[in-house]
């Protein structure tokens, strides 16, 4: 049987559950030193002087490094190249790194970090989207505090409102979300001979780290090697930020010519690492009386924090997805990433879209309610079907399973029977049911087109086992397993004999970041191309060993070569083909390279084929709300996902389960609080409240497959989607139970009881 489509066991499962997996902090090196970070105690100010003398005098301390010690360039290369590795003249957020203290042990490094004396002149910070927009506030970025803005114009939204029978205007707000990966940020840098630097660590994007380390050291990339160690979760939080940590560790290692490890404590990780952008979304939607969308005018603002980092890309994705998976001929979407004096926000599963999805899927529910239409029906009426066009005027010409996800989810929920109008609910504990439908562009799309390629190498060893190297990373999502399944089928080898090694920049050229749910599609296609090449060498051998004639068709599947004609029963084991391959001295390795299908986006109008393909999902949430206490219990989440093809159904279900729980936290619990000076108050797991298994409802994953012609075995990718539509489904269920519409996340008991 082919490996694709089977729930084969994960490659990394045993090591992870038995504790054998080695995370970066489990590694050591001879002469290892430990680093700690000195951070800004204020949100905004000028650095007047730094006194390191007491820190340097602390027993065990080797050095204290400042921005001026950086041998290369003090800026992390990303989109705008604006975030510094160490603050030089000014600090722009509370927690920003200013100095790196290196010592013989971590305790000394942290103790000495407290002894570095900072002389800072505070400036008036900008602490929210609204403050950043206010013309009386400080200008901290250009003359408008706007890092990036986009516009999408389709038809004429303003004019079309006059044709609408109903116009709805609402405002929604969404909070920060902390990734809360189990393993904190960490890196170990080991200097080698001839100016070599090897960096080991927890990361999603080894090639970003590669760029950053080369830049801070001022050295060529062939002197730098980045090895990803087992990564305890990323969720987007290890996209850009590990570059900063790696850069700092590598700088210290280079200057001291000794290995240096920099591992974050949880409290500093929450303060200093990126989060999901807080969002402010204003929606104006015009419809006819049957609920058909006529016109949409959407304004979307995100709080980018102190540096632009990934905001331009996060905002772009949010902008493209702001209308949701609906047909509307007149659309105006304007979006802005605002500069504030808070931690730079970045990628988090969904990349700027959960914010607009919460707004869009809430307002569509509000429209349905006011027009007296079933919430599922309004989505059926407006939802994308084959041949329809998106807000960017992209025609959906294949692999569009949105309607089937609606059908499958509503059937599983027995929607027609269970949905009642909120006014009909009068009990103290009230049940409610809510729905959301979403779509998601897979891969980097037109916004990151120049990075959208991937490589993979494949070597068949003498014994028939196969080793593959890819440029995307495993961070818990199951990539090494899924990619081994794809590689196995591409070659015809058995899954058990195929291994995909942890990502190492020495083995694969820059394959872009591991983000945007692109791994299965991009690395999968690269492996297929590598496998195809090797198969052209294996097939003639199989023909010879099977004694096949000219017209006989041969196939190699799951470790055996055989005749396609079932009447001819003889088989040759893959290992025997390989033995022959080696004795014929044929090249047993190959390299695959895959470039993403074309995309387009006109910056002026926001029109074009923004992504090469979309995945689809419908969520249904069932809740119980205690009308006295406001307590919300989510009792069941039904998630129907269409991802082209489920390479490993069990992994798909795992992604749905985990993502749904993160979505639940986003909706009902998680928030970051700051004091009036911009200092984060709840930077610990005891104060930043997350869902645990105790809060987990029954989650019903449903897999829908509409294969995509360009996908590896039809797969598209969907790793982020499970989180994205949960918040509005739960919010809509809460409305259905209580008649109360909460437009500011999280939906907490006090909001239900007070409003
Ligand atoms: N699942 C686990 N267990 N751990 C993670 O860090 N990251 C998510 C998602 N699922 C993540 C995860 C995010 S943000 C992305 S972009 C995708 O996985 C990336 O993996 P993929 O490209 O293989 O879908
Ligand atoms: Mo995922 S937010 O694209 O790393």
XYZ file of C-alpha atoms and ligand atoms in Angstrom:
783
model
C 0.000 0.000 0.000
C 1.240 3.532 -0.670
C 2.220 5.485 2.428
C 0.203 8.578 1.484
C -3.290 8.536 2.937
C -2.320 6.200 5.788
C -2.059 7.133 9.458
C 1.478 5.815 9.811
C 3.132 6.488 13.190
C 5.109 9.697 13.603
C 8.860 9.479 13.147
C 9.520 11.595 16.253
C 6.814 10.149 18.501
C 8.852 7.768 20.662
C 11.722 10.130 21.337
C 9.329 12.883 22.304
C 7.094 10.872 24.599
C 9.978 9.115 26.319
C 11.979 12.316 26.833
C 14.842 11.160 24.639
C 14.459 14.017 22.163
C 17.255 16.573 22.533
C 16.175 20.195 22.676
C 18.791 22.935 22.422
C 19.206 23.252 26.175
C 20.093 19.541 26.300
C 23.173 20.174 24.145
C 26.581 21.106 25.442
C 30.010 21.865 24.008
C 33.514 21.961 25.516
C 34.158 25.307 27.203
C 30.497 26.346 27.007
C 29.580 29.785 28.349
C 26.116 31.092 29.192
C 24.505 34.355 28.194
C 21.780 36.500 29.734
C 20.100 39.602 28.361
C 19.911 43.091 29.831
C 16.528 44.531 28.878
C 14.982 47.945 28.749
C 12.959 48.772 31.874
C 10.973 51.444 29.970
C 8.865 51.528 26.819
C 10.556 54.419 25.062
C 13.614 56.521 25.743
C 17.123 57.596 24.808
C 20.135 55.654 26.023
C 22.481 58.174 27.650
C 25.041 55.842 29.214
C 25.577 52.205 30.144
C 27.867 51.274 33.036
C 29.014 47.651 32.880
C 31.741 47.815 35.540
C 29.844 46.125 38.402
C 28.591 43.398 36.083
C 32.105 42.745 34.785
C 33.390 42.494 38.350
C 30.850 39.779 39.228
C 32.548 36.371 39.783
C 32.405 34.160 36.698
C 31.518 36.936 34.259
C 33.545 36.876 31.025
C 32.163 39.823 29.107
C 29.324 42.294 28.636
C 28.570 43.096 25.003
C 26.798 46.199 23.737
C 25.625 47.306 20.311
C 28.993 48.921 19.636
C 30.717 45.525 19.936
C 28.804 44.001 17.025
C 31.345 43.062 14.344
C 28.874 43.191 11.447
C 25.611 45.079 10.995
C 23.268 45.762 13.913
C 20.002 44.984 12.169
C 18.079 41.766 11.616
C 17.548 41.326 7.873
C 13.824 40.773 7.300
C 11.247 42.844 5.429
C 12.252 46.426 6.235
C 15.481 45.522 8.024
C 14.607 47.653 11.037
C 14.913 45.600 14.232
C 18.281 45.926 15.943
C 20.024 43.007 17.662
C 20.882 45.314 20.574
C 19.489 48.779 21.220
C 22.134 51.407 20.487
C 20.844 54.972 20.904
C 17.273 54.476 22.013
C 14.975 51.827 23.429
C 11.618 51.355 21.759
C 9.810 48.836 23.986
C 9.873 47.491 27.505
C 12.035 44.357 27.420
C 14.109 45.355 24.385
C 17.616 43.834 24.586
C 20.404 46.308 25.347
C 23.337 44.150 26.418
C 24.416 40.513 26.534
C 26.250 39.298 29.633
C 28.350 36.152 29.241
C 29.482 34.065 32.213
C 30.704 30.642 33.279
C 27.212 29.676 34.421
C 23.687 30.952 33.803
C 23.167 32.084 37.414
C 26.171 34.428 37.234
C 25.056 35.726 33.833
C 21.575 36.612 35.123
C 22.877 38.067 38.401
C 25.390 40.249 36.563
C 22.750 41.356 34.036
C 20.933 42.978 36.960
C 24.120 44.921 37.783
C 24.398 46.666 34.418
C 23.491 50.298 35.124
C 21.376 52.010 32.504
C 21.096 55.769 32.258
C 17.957 56.333 30.162
C 16.028 59.497 29.298
C 12.370 58.460 28.998
C 10.228 59.734 26.114
C 6.428 59.659 25.865
C 5.488 56.260 24.459
C 2.684 55.329 22.057
C 0.857 52.400 23.614
C -2.113 51.403 21.436
C -3.542 51.482 17.923
C -5.823 54.372 18.883
C -2.926 56.321 20.395
C -0.822 55.688 17.309
C -3.631 57.090 15.149
C -4.094 60.152 17.371
C -2.385 63.173 15.843
C -1.409 64.426 19.327
C 0.678 61.324 20.054
C 4.428 60.982 19.545
C 5.513 60.228 15.985
C 7.603 57.094 16.402
C 7.585 56.000 12.764
C 7.629 58.472 9.877
C 4.997 61.195 10.188
C 1.955 58.962 10.694
C 3.084 55.956 12.794
C 2.081 53.677 9.904
C 4.583 50.960 8.997
C 2.586 49.629 6.055
C -0.784 50.102 4.409
C -2.680 48.247 1.708
C -5.827 48.848 -0.278
C -8.045 46.409 -2.138
C -10.544 47.978 -4.510
C -13.013 45.832 -6.395
C -16.003 47.500 -8.064
C -17.182 50.639 -6.281
C -18.067 49.954 -2.655
C -19.193 53.482 -1.763
C -21.534 53.741 -4.703
C -22.924 50.263 -4.198
C -24.108 50.969 -0.629
C -26.923 52.993 -2.196
C -28.075 49.834 -3.968
C -28.062 47.795 -0.764
C -31.347 47.267 1.055
C -29.630 47.001 4.434
C -26.334 48.404 5.657
C -24.605 47.109 8.768
C -21.764 48.883 10.549
C -19.836 47.313 13.409
C -16.469 47.557 15.130
C -14.528 44.616 16.583
C -11.364 44.319 18.631
C -9.036 41.403 19.106
C -6.261 40.993 21.689
C -2.659 39.840 21.746
C -2.098 36.130 21.752
C 1.035 34.535 23.177
C 2.266 31.375 21.426
C 3.041 29.593 24.676
C 5.185 26.987 22.941
C 6.448 24.559 25.593
C 10.121 25.191 24.796
C 11.275 28.776 25.219
C 13.524 30.531 22.712
C 17.108 29.275 22.800
C 20.300 29.013 20.792
C 23.805 27.649 21.162
C 26.574 29.081 18.973
C 29.812 27.154 18.516
C 32.791 28.801 16.816
C 35.016 26.604 14.662
C 38.288 26.877 12.772
C 38.744 29.303 9.858
C 36.049 31.640 11.175
C 33.283 29.051 11.038
C 30.197 29.448 13.226
C 27.652 26.705 13.830
C 24.391 27.633 15.485
C 22.084 25.044 17.026
C 18.645 25.964 18.227
C 14.898 26.055 18.387
C 13.501 27.637 15.239
C 11.113 27.521 12.325
C 13.257 29.280 9.762
C 16.919 28.200 9.652
C 17.532 30.324 6.551
C 16.394 33.494 8.314
C 18.786 32.606 11.134
C 21.489 31.962 8.543
C 20.969 35.468 7.087
C 20.940 37.057 10.550
C 24.070 35.342 11.872
C 26.010 36.171 8.703
C 24.895 39.771 9.028
C 25.737 40.303 12.720
C 29.121 38.609 12.297
C 29.829 40.371 9.015
C 30.853 37.083 7.447
C 29.982 35.140 4.305
C 27.173 32.618 4.494
C 29.417 29.645 3.738
C 31.119 30.202 7.102
C 27.816 29.903 8.925
C 25.901 26.685 9.493
C 22.508 26.562 11.165
C 21.212 23.292 12.578
C 17.664 23.075 13.829
C 17.384 21.069 17.036
C 14.131 19.396 18.105
C 11.780 22.315 18.395
C 9.176 22.344 21.139
C 6.523 24.258 19.254
C 6.672 27.378 17.147
C 3.190 28.397 15.982
C 4.765 31.375 14.204
C 6.588 32.560 17.338
C 9.832 31.065 16.078
C 9.675 32.585 12.625
C 11.653 35.837 12.871
C 12.650 36.040 16.526
C 15.181 33.159 16.716
C 17.328 35.248 14.355
C 17.789 37.807 17.123
C 18.660 35.185 19.742
C 21.006 33.365 17.358
C 22.656 36.603 16.311
C 23.349 37.588 19.909
C 24.701 34.140 20.838
C 26.869 34.000 17.711
C 28.272 37.472 18.310
C 29.296 36.520 21.850
C 30.739 33.194 20.682
C 32.715 34.923 17.950
C 34.132 37.626 20.198
C 35.089 35.174 22.968
C 35.966 32.266 20.650
C 34.048 29.935 22.936
C 30.641 28.257 22.597
C 27.819 30.371 24.029
C 24.308 29.319 24.940
C 21.438 31.774 25.274
C 18.239 30.232 26.640
C 15.246 32.369 27.586
C 13.366 32.113 30.850
C 9.610 31.979 30.339
C 9.094 35.439 31.834
C 11.505 37.116 29.424
C 10.262 35.033 26.527
C 6.742 36.385 26.992
C 7.999 39.971 27.365
C 10.399 40.015 24.445
C 9.168 37.599 21.787
C 6.527 38.435 19.175
C 2.808 37.847 19.697
C -0.316 37.865 17.590
C -1.083 41.465 16.616
C -3.952 43.108 18.470
C -6.501 44.156 15.867
C -9.154 46.823 15.379
C -11.586 46.095 12.576
C -14.340 48.380 11.272
C -16.818 46.696 9.008
C -19.558 48.179 6.873
C -21.529 45.644 4.857
C -24.475 46.255 2.531
C -26.823 43.423 1.600
C -30.124 42.799 -0.084
C -33.060 41.502 1.967
C -32.130 37.900 1.214
C -28.707 38.418 2.779
C -26.710 38.568 -0.438
C -23.620 40.744 -0.030
C -23.733 43.846 -2.219
C -20.953 45.988 -0.839
C -18.211 45.848 1.806
C -16.021 48.581 3.239
C -13.488 47.219 5.715
C -10.797 49.034 7.692
C -8.258 46.856 9.486
C -5.641 48.139 11.923
C -3.002 46.071 13.699
C -0.658 47.000 16.535
C 2.732 46.249 15.012
C 4.806 47.160 18.057
C 8.162 48.882 18.043
C 9.649 47.475 14.837
C 7.992 46.530 11.558
C 9.507 42.991 11.554
C 6.837 40.748 9.958
C 3.946 43.230 10.158
C 3.971 44.038 6.422
C 3.409 40.359 5.559
C 1.017 39.616 8.403
C -1.061 42.633 7.422
C -1.055 41.622 3.768
C -2.517 38.212 4.555
C -5.130 39.749 6.810
C -6.029 42.253 4.108
C -6.478 39.611 1.416
C -8.654 37.519 3.747
C -10.669 40.392 5.250
C -13.865 39.764 3.311
C -13.826 36.045 4.097
C -14.758 33.275 1.652
C -17.591 35.246 0.116
C -18.631 36.639 -3.201
C -19.104 40.399 -3.256
C -18.759 42.582 -6.337
C -17.974 45.830 -4.526
C -15.200 45.755 -1.995
C -12.961 48.350 -0.406
C -10.449 47.065 2.135
C -7.929 49.394 3.724
C -5.404 48.154 6.225
C -2.723 49.687 8.406
C 0.089 48.320 10.556
C 0.643 50.860 13.318
C 3.890 51.522 15.163
C 3.665 51.492 18.966
C 6.173 51.268 21.818
C 5.370 47.680 22.615
C 6.890 44.321 21.762
C 7.053 43.814 17.993
C 4.219 41.538 16.924
C 4.774 38.817 14.399
C 3.477 35.571 13.038
C 0.994 33.450 14.915
C -0.934 30.585 13.288
C -3.174 32.363 10.806
C -0.909 35.338 10.266
C -3.168 38.369 10.612
C -6.301 36.558 9.514
C -7.890 35.333 12.801
C -8.481 38.996 13.667
C -10.425 39.814 10.493
C -12.070 36.405 10.544
C -13.473 37.128 13.993
C -14.898 40.411 12.700
C -16.143 39.050 9.385
C -17.694 35.880 10.766
C -19.318 37.845 13.585
C -20.871 40.479 11.335
C -22.214 37.891 8.910
C -23.921 36.290 11.895
C -25.282 39.680 12.972
C -26.614 40.235 9.463
C -28.282 36.809 9.428
C -29.902 37.544 12.768
C -31.265 40.930 11.728
C -32.556 39.626 8.416
C -34.036 36.509 10.022
C -31.911 34.136 7.944
C -30.387 30.915 9.244
C -26.649 31.594 9.875
C -25.686 28.543 7.815
C -27.943 29.609 4.970
C -26.376 33.071 4.664
C -22.992 31.380 4.307
C -24.337 29.012 1.673
C -25.797 31.914 -0.278
C -22.600 33.961 -0.306
C -19.861 31.323 0.034
C -17.287 30.665 -2.686
C -18.072 27.943 -5.196
C -16.097 26.842 -8.253
C -16.032 29.672 -10.772
C -16.597 32.436 -8.204
C -14.158 35.258 -7.518
C -12.590 36.449 -4.272
C -12.180 40.021 -3.008
C -8.984 40.308 -5.054
C -10.947 39.132 -8.101
C -9.225 35.770 -8.161
C -11.279 33.131 -9.893
C -11.483 29.897 -7.918
C -11.045 27.334 -10.656
C -10.387 24.102 -8.774
C -10.158 22.351 -5.385
C -12.884 24.324 -3.623
C -14.521 22.305 -0.861
C -16.166 25.093 1.126
C -19.734 23.953 0.495
C -18.880 20.375 1.373
C -17.332 21.481 4.673
C -20.585 23.308 5.451
C -22.639 20.256 4.551
C -20.492 17.816 6.533
C -20.199 20.023 9.632
C -23.886 20.896 9.784
C -24.836 17.246 9.331
C -22.533 16.219 12.197
C -24.034 18.940 14.402
C -27.613 18.173 13.393
C -27.818 21.929 12.861
C -31.411 22.150 11.693
C -32.601 20.409 14.833
C -30.312 22.155 17.295
C -30.422 25.741 16.090
C -33.112 27.844 17.744
C -33.468 31.591 17.819
C -31.825 33.114 20.952
C -35.131 34.590 22.089
C -36.460 31.058 22.461
C -33.870 30.238 25.093
C -34.853 31.021 28.667
C -33.112 28.492 30.906
C -30.488 29.456 33.547
C -27.879 27.317 31.780
C -28.449 28.104 28.136
C -27.251 26.066 25.213
C -26.168 27.748 22.021
C -24.756 26.773 18.667
C -22.685 28.872 16.274
C -20.973 28.522 12.935
C -18.066 30.028 11.020
C -16.826 29.422 7.494
C -13.345 30.411 6.413
C -10.755 30.080 3.691
C -7.006 30.400 3.770
C -4.441 31.026 1.056
C -1.757 28.351 1.256
C 1.887 29.373 1.014
C 3.464 32.783 0.733
C 1.377 33.943 -2.195
C 2.090 37.107 -4.138
C 3.200 38.847 -0.929
C 6.202 36.561 -0.507
C 6.585 35.278 -4.039
C 10.354 35.829 -4.222
C 10.864 33.405 -1.309
C 8.459 30.706 -2.483
C 10.734 27.903 -3.585
C 12.025 24.792 -1.839
C 14.732 22.196 -2.255
C 15.128 18.606 -1.125
C 17.903 16.072 -1.412
C 17.463 12.347 -1.377
C 20.055 9.612 -0.994
C 19.379 5.907 -1.193
C 21.879 4.136 1.050
C 23.456 0.797 0.116
C 20.997 -1.139 2.300
C 17.938 0.439 0.683
C 17.223 2.887 3.448
C 16.656 6.467 2.336
C 17.807 9.726 3.821
C 16.221 13.026 2.820
C 17.095 16.591 3.681
C 14.568 19.359 3.286
C 14.505 23.101 3.898
C 11.319 23.188 5.962
C 11.295 22.291 9.617
C 9.504 20.004 12.052
C 8.085 21.998 14.951
C 5.517 19.530 16.169
C 3.159 19.690 13.215
C 4.360 16.343 11.860
C 6.321 17.606 8.853
C 9.053 14.949 9.022
C 6.413 12.234 9.035
C 4.283 13.640 6.229
C 7.346 14.366 4.099
C 8.708 10.855 4.678
C 5.361 9.484 3.452
C 5.550 11.599 0.319
C 9.207 10.681 -0.273
C 8.460 6.991 0.245
C 5.744 7.013 -2.398
C 7.765 9.137 -4.785
C 10.445 6.421 -4.739
C 8.298 3.384 -4.086
C 10.236 2.709 -0.885
C 8.557 1.558 2.299
C 7.814 4.356 4.801
C 9.797 2.643 7.558
C 13.005 2.905 5.554
C 12.686 6.613 4.770
C 13.994 9.281 7.097
C 13.881 13.051 6.828
C 16.674 14.612 8.867
C 16.317 17.732 10.983
C 16.927 20.810 8.920
C 20.513 21.923 8.403
C 21.558 24.792 6.140
C 24.646 22.796 5.112
C 22.498 20.295 3.201
C 19.816 22.331 1.436
C 19.855 25.791 -0.147
C 17.528 28.517 1.147
C 14.030 27.091 0.819
C 12.189 29.989 2.398
C 10.559 30.000 5.825
C 8.486 27.259 7.470
C 5.330 29.288 7.715
C 2.041 29.800 5.931
C 1.244 26.070 6.066
C 3.579 25.645 3.083
C 5.677 22.644 4.113
C 3.580 19.767 2.807
C 3.062 21.503 -0.504
C 6.515 22.999 -1.110
C 8.892 20.438 0.412
C 6.496 17.677 -0.644
C 6.749 18.759 -4.270
C 10.534 19.139 -4.012
C 10.784 15.563 -2.694
C 8.553 14.281 -5.474
C 10.844 15.863 -8.007
C 13.909 14.296 -6.334
C 12.162 10.926 -6.142
C 11.155 11.047 -9.803
C 14.754 11.396 -10.858
C 15.852 8.390 -8.807
C 12.940 6.367 -10.103
C 14.153 6.847 -13.659
C 17.246 4.900 -12.545
C 15.383 2.287 -10.510
C 12.720 1.353 -13.071
C 15.066 -0.061 -15.737
C 16.756 -2.119 -13.033
C 13.371 -3.422 -11.914
C 12.526 -4.341 -15.497
C 15.782 -6.260 -15.862
C 15.489 -8.096 -12.559
C 11.848 -8.996 -13.162
C 12.686 -10.187 -16.651
C 10.053 -7.867 -18.072
C 9.494 -7.518 -21.791
C 9.283 -4.296 -23.810
C 5.534 -3.902 -23.293
C 5.372 -4.871 -19.621
C 4.524 -2.028 -17.280
C 6.344 -2.018 -13.948
C 5.545 -0.178 -10.747
C 7.460 0.277 -7.504
C 5.238 0.683 -4.456
C 5.877 0.308 -0.740
C 9.193 -1.488 -1.043
C 8.488 -3.803 -3.985
C 8.770 -3.666 -7.752
C 6.115 -5.641 -9.580
C 4.192 -5.931 -12.834
C 1.188 -3.671 -13.190
C -0.546 -6.663 -14.711
C -1.828 -8.590 -11.675
C -1.583 -11.870 -13.585
C 2.212 -11.675 -13.330
C 2.928 -12.210 -9.666
C 6.719 -11.916 -9.355
C 8.146 -9.184 -7.151
C 11.557 -7.734 -6.391
C 12.318 -6.079 -3.078
C 13.389 -2.413 -3.125
C 16.608 -3.403 -1.331
C 17.525 -5.712 -4.230
C 16.961 -2.921 -6.738
C 19.277 -0.748 -4.696
C 21.978 -3.423 -4.477
C 21.919 -3.573 -8.255
C 21.893 0.223 -8.481
C 25.111 0.324 -6.473
C 26.759 -2.473 -8.446
C 25.933 -0.637 -11.682
C 27.534 2.443 -10.085
C 24.497 4.624 -10.772
C 24.180 7.845 -8.791
C 22.054 6.942 -5.741
C 21.151 10.508 -4.856
C 19.224 13.355 -6.379
C 18.074 16.868 -5.691
C 14.612 18.279 -6.184
C 13.699 21.928 -6.565
C 10.186 23.305 -6.604
C 8.977 26.798 -7.417
C 5.468 27.763 -6.294
C 2.761 28.275 -8.928
C 2.500 31.856 -10.096
C 0.588 34.494 -8.132
C -0.058 38.169 -8.713
C -1.120 41.259 -6.813
C -1.416 44.778 -8.131
C -0.284 46.992 -5.259
C -2.439 49.927 -6.405
C -5.780 48.146 -6.704
C -5.165 45.041 -4.617
C -6.435 42.874 -7.447
C -4.892 39.612 -8.637
C -4.367 35.922 -7.906
C -3.143 36.499 -4.372
C -2.475 32.825 -3.516
C -2.135 29.816 -5.798
C -4.759 27.852 -3.882
C -6.988 28.052 -0.787
C -7.986 25.599 1.918
C -11.470 25.747 3.424
C -13.100 25.071 6.757
C -16.398 25.177 8.583
C -16.535 25.159 12.381
C -19.551 24.598 14.531
C -19.340 25.351 18.240
C -21.755 24.207 20.893
C -21.733 26.070 24.189
C -23.501 26.260 27.508
C -23.631 29.626 29.246
C -24.547 30.082 32.886
C -26.710 33.216 32.808
C -25.993 34.004 36.458
C -22.208 33.781 36.417
C -21.511 34.320 32.723
C -19.434 31.181 32.678
C -19.028 29.729 29.178
C -18.537 26.056 28.656
C -17.711 25.020 25.115
C -19.112 21.515 24.982
C -18.315 20.502 21.414
C -16.385 21.803 18.415
C -17.016 20.300 15.018
C -14.334 21.213 12.485
C -14.675 20.185 8.868
C -11.514 20.905 6.878
C -10.805 20.680 3.194
C -7.055 20.490 2.557
C -6.946 18.802 -0.839
C -5.693 15.471 0.417
C -4.940 14.253 3.940
C -1.459 12.745 3.583
C -1.791 11.340 7.119
C -5.361 11.506 8.458
C -4.294 11.056 12.084
C -1.862 13.973 11.840
C -4.585 16.064 10.251
C -6.845 15.259 13.171
C -4.036 16.129 15.580
C -3.628 19.518 13.929
C -7.365 20.109 14.175
C -7.440 19.186 17.864
C -4.479 21.376 18.834
C -5.460 24.331 16.691
C -9.026 24.256 17.957
C -7.824 24.482 21.544
C -5.610 27.473 20.703
C -8.618 29.069 19.022
C -10.670 28.450 22.126
C -8.040 30.186 24.272
C -8.006 33.148 21.874
C -11.771 33.395 22.139
C -12.446 32.936 25.810
C -9.314 33.373 27.939
C -6.105 34.811 26.608
C -5.109 38.438 27.051
C -1.983 40.413 27.819
C -2.265 43.294 30.245
C 0.035 46.312 30.416
C 0.394 49.023 33.024
C 0.080 52.658 31.989
C 3.809 52.863 31.222
C 3.691 50.005 28.713
C 5.091 47.290 30.982
C 3.592 43.852 30.452
C 1.942 42.637 33.638
C 1.120 38.985 33.089
C 4.271 37.495 31.619
C 3.994 34.101 33.311
C 1.943 30.978 32.816
C 0.377 31.577 36.221
C -1.094 34.891 35.030
C -1.447 34.431 31.275
C -4.388 32.063 31.224
C -4.367 29.287 28.633
C -6.751 26.431 27.960
C -5.624 23.069 29.277
C -7.017 19.572 28.771
C -9.501 20.456 31.506
C -11.008 23.069 29.195
C -10.941 20.896 26.112
C -14.363 20.199 24.682
C -15.151 17.214 22.543
C -13.507 18.037 19.207
C -14.896 16.346 16.118
C -12.496 16.554 13.182
C -13.929 15.997 9.710
C -11.679 15.584 6.678
C -12.919 16.727 3.279
C -10.761 16.099 0.220
C -10.891 18.029 -3.062
C -7.471 17.268 -4.561
C -5.430 20.144 -5.980
C -3.758 19.362 -9.298
C -0.432 20.969 -8.328
C -0.322 19.491 -4.832
C 1.753 16.491 -3.774
C -0.811 13.713 -4.202
C -3.424 16.487 -4.263
C -2.521 18.069 -0.892
C -2.727 21.820 -0.315
C -1.653 22.463 3.314
C -3.769 23.608 6.238
C -1.617 23.656 9.415
C -2.830 27.050 10.563
C -6.493 26.766 9.631
C -7.660 24.783 12.698
C -7.158 27.793 14.985
C -8.555 30.475 12.749
C -12.322 30.144 12.731
C -12.901 28.943 16.285
C -13.308 32.351 17.965
C -16.250 33.540 15.834
C -17.923 30.110 15.931
C -17.817 30.231 19.730
C -18.806 33.920 19.797
C -21.752 33.185 17.534
C -22.745 30.246 19.749
C -22.571 32.496 22.808
C -24.860 34.964 21.037
C -27.168 32.140 20.091
C -27.327 31.051 23.730
C -27.639 34.448 25.373
C -28.667 37.030 22.774
C -25.542 38.969 23.762
C -23.040 39.925 21.099
C -19.493 40.418 22.356
C -17.385 42.316 19.840
C -14.184 42.565 21.865
C -12.233 39.364 22.453
C -11.766 37.548 24.741
C -15.367 36.699 25.580
C -15.132 36.473 29.358
C -17.868 35.929 31.939
C -17.758 39.530 33.200
C -18.614 40.819 29.738
C -21.662 38.582 29.534
C -23.005 39.461 32.933
C -22.386 43.214 32.701
C -23.602 43.962 29.216
N 1.519 22.313 15.114
C 2.378 22.061 16.137
N 2.233 20.939 16.830
N 3.361 22.932 16.468
C 3.530 24.125 15.788
O 4.434 24.901 16.094
N 2.701 25.585 13.980
C 1.552 25.969 13.146
C 0.986 24.755 12.418
N 0.800 23.667 13.353
C 2.624 24.420 14.704
C 1.638 23.446 14.382
C 1.882 26.990 12.157
S 1.899 28.597 12.643
C 2.170 26.688 10.859
S 2.553 27.898 9.724
C 2.137 25.302 10.375
O 1.914 24.366 11.416
C 3.448 24.987 9.682
O 3.528 23.677 9.333
P 3.096 23.135 7.898
O 3.740 24.036 6.902
O 3.658 21.777 7.909
O 1.617 23.179 7.834
Mo 2.828 30.006 10.858
S 2.067 31.714 11.753
O 2.768 30.822 9.313
O 4.430 30.097 11.385
